[in-house]
Coordinates of C-alpha atoms in Angstrom, one line a residue:
X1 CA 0.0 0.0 0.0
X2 CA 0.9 3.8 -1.2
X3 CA 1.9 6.0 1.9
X4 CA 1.9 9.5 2.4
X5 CA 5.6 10.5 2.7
X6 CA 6.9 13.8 3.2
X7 CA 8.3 14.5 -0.4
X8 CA 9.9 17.8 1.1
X9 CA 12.0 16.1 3.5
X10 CA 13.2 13.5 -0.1
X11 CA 17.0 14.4 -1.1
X12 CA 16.7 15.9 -4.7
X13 CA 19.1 17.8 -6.5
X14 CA 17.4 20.6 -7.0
X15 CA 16.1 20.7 -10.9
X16 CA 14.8 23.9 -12.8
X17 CA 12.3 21.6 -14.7
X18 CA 9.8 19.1 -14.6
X19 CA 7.8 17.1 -16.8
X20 CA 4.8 14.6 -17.4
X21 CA 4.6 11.0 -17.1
X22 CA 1.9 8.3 -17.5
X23 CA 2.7 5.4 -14.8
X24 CA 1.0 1.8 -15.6
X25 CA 1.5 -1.6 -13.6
X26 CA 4.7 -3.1 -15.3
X27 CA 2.2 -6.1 -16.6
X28 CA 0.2 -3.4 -18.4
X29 CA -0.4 -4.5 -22.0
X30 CA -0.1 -0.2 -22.2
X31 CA 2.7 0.2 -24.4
X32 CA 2.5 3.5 -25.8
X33 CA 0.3 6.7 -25.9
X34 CA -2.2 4.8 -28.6
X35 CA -2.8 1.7 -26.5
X36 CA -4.5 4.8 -24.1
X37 CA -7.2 4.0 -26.0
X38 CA -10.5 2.4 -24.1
X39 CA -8.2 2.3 -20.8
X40 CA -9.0 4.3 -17.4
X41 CA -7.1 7.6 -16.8
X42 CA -6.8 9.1 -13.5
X43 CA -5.7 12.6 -13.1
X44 CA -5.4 15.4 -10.9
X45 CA -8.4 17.1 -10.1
X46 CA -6.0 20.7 -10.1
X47 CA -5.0 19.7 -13.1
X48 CA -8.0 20.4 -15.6
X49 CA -6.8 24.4 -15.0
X50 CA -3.8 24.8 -13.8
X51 CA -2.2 21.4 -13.0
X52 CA 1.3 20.8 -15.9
X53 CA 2.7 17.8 -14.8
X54 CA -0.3 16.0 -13.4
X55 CA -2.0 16.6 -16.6
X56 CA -1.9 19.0 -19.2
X57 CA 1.4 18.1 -20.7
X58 CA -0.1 14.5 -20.8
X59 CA -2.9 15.4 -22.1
X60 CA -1.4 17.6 -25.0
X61 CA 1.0 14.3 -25.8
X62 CA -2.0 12.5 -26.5
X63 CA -4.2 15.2 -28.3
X64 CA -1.2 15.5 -30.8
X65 CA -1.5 11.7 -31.5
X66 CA -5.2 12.2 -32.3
X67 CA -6.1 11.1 -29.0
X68 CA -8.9 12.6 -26.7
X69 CA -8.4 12.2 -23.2
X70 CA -12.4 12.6 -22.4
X71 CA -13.7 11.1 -25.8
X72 CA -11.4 8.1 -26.1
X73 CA -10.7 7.0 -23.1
X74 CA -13.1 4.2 -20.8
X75 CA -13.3 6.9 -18.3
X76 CA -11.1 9.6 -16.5
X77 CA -11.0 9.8 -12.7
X78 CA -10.4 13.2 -10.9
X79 CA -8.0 12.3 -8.1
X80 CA -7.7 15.0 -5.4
X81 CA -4.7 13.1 -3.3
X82 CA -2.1 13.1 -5.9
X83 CA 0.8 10.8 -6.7
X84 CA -0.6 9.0 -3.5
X85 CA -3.9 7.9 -4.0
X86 CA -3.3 7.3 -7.6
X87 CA -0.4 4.8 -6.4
X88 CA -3.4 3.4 -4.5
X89 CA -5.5 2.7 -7.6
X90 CA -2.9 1.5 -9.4
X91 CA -2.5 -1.3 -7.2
X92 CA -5.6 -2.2 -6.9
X93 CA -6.0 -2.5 -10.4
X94 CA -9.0 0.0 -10.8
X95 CA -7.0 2.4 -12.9
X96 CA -5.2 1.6 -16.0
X97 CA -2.6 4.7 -16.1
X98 CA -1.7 7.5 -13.5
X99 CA -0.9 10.6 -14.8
X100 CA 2.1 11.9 -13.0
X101 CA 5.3 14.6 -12.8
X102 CA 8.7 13.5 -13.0
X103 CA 10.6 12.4 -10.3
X104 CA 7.5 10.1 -8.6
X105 CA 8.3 6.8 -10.2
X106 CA 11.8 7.3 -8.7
X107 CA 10.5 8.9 -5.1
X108 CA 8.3 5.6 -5.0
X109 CA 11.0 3.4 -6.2
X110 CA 13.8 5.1 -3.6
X111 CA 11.2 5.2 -0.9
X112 CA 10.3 2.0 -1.2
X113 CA 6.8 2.0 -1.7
X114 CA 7.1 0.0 -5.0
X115 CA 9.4 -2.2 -6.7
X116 CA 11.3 -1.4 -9.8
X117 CA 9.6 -3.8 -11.5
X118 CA 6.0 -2.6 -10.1
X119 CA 5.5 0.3 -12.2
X120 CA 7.0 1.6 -15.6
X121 CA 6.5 4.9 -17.8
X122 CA 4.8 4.7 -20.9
X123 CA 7.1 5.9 -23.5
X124 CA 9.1 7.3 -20.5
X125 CA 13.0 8.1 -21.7
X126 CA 15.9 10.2 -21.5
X127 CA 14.9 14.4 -22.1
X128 CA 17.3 17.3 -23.1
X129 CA 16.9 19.9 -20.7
X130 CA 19.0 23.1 -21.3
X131 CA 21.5 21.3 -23.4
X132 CA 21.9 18.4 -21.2
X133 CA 20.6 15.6 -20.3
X134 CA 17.5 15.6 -17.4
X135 CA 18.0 13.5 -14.7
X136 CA 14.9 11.8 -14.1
X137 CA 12.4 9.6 -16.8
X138 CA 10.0 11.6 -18.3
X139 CA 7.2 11.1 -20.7
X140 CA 6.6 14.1 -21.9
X141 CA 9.2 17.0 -23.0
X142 CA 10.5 19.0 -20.4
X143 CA 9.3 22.4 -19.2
X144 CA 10.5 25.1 -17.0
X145 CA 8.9 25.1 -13.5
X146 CA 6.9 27.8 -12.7
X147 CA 9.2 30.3 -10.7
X148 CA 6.9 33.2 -11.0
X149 CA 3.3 34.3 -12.7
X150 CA 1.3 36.8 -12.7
X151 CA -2.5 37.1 -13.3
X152 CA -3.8 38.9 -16.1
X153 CA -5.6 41.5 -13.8
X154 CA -2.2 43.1 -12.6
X155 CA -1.1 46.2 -13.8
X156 CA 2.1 45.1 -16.2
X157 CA 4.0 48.0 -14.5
X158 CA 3.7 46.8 -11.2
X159 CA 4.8 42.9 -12.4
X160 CA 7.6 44.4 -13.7
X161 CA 8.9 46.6 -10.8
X162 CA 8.1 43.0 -8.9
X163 CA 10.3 41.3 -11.0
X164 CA 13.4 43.9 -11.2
X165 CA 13.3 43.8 -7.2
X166 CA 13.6 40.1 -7.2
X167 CA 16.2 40.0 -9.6
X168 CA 18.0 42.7 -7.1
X169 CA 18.3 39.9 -4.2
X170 CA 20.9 38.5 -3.5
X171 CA 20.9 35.0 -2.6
X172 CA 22.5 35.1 0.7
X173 CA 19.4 38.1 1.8
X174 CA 17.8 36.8 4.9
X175 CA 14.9 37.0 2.8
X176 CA 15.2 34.3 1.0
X177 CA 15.3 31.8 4.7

């Protein structure tokens, strides 16, 4: 069984990027983004607006193969626990993929909540990321995380004085912790 760790208190070199996976059993006859067809998706509630890796970069991997998450799928379950609870379904066999960001099929490998042979990523692989290559199996191409928005409402003069004083920091501020 899928526990909650604390994935803050997890030693990971810190990475200025992140990207999607989709997670089946290892004895899934899911073999790449086509075979998604007619199969049980479960993905973050958050992502349907806002959520990258728990969704959206998924789901854009399979729209450009011609494939509809909602429309050609079996169903698609909103999970509101994460990694966690889709872990959970995974095991129990009432999900057939897990939409996921980089870095959990190796948190639940290194915490030992799985086996390495428990869980693989469909069409997971090696990524260039800023010339190099990212450290961690990703499905999807690799994106920048998201260090700082700004909603549309905001007064573009005020986001930019914002982002001139943060670039004026210095790293060893007390501000910063």
């Amino acid at each position: 069984s899928i526990t909650r760790w604390d994935l803050e208190s997890w030693p990971l070199e810190e990475l200025s990027g992140y990207g999607g996976l989709f997670v089946v059993r290892n004895d899934s006859d899911v073999r790449s983004i086509e075979d998604m067809r007619g199969k049980v998706i479960a993905s973050e509630v958050a992502s349907a607006t806002e959520g990258l890796s728990g969704g959206l970069l998924q789901w854009r991997e399979m729209l450009s193969r011609g494939i509809s998450l909602t429309d050609d799928t079996k169903a698609v379950v909103w999970i509101s626990g994460g990694p966690f609870a889709m872990g959970e379904l995974l095991i129990e066999r009432k999900i057939d993929v897990a939409l996921m960001r980089t870095s959990m099929l190796e948190f639940f490998y290194q915490s030992g909540q799985i086996g390495q042979n428990d869980w693989r990523a469909v069409e997971g692989g090696v990524q260039k990321w800023k010339g190099s290559t990212f450290p961690r199996v990703s499905s999807t191409p690799i994106v920048p995380e998201w260090a700082l928005s700004v909603l549309d409402w905001v007064d573009s003069d005020v986001s930019k004085a914002v982002l001139e004083s943060l670039l004026k920091l210095s790293w060893i501020d007390p501000v910063w912790g």
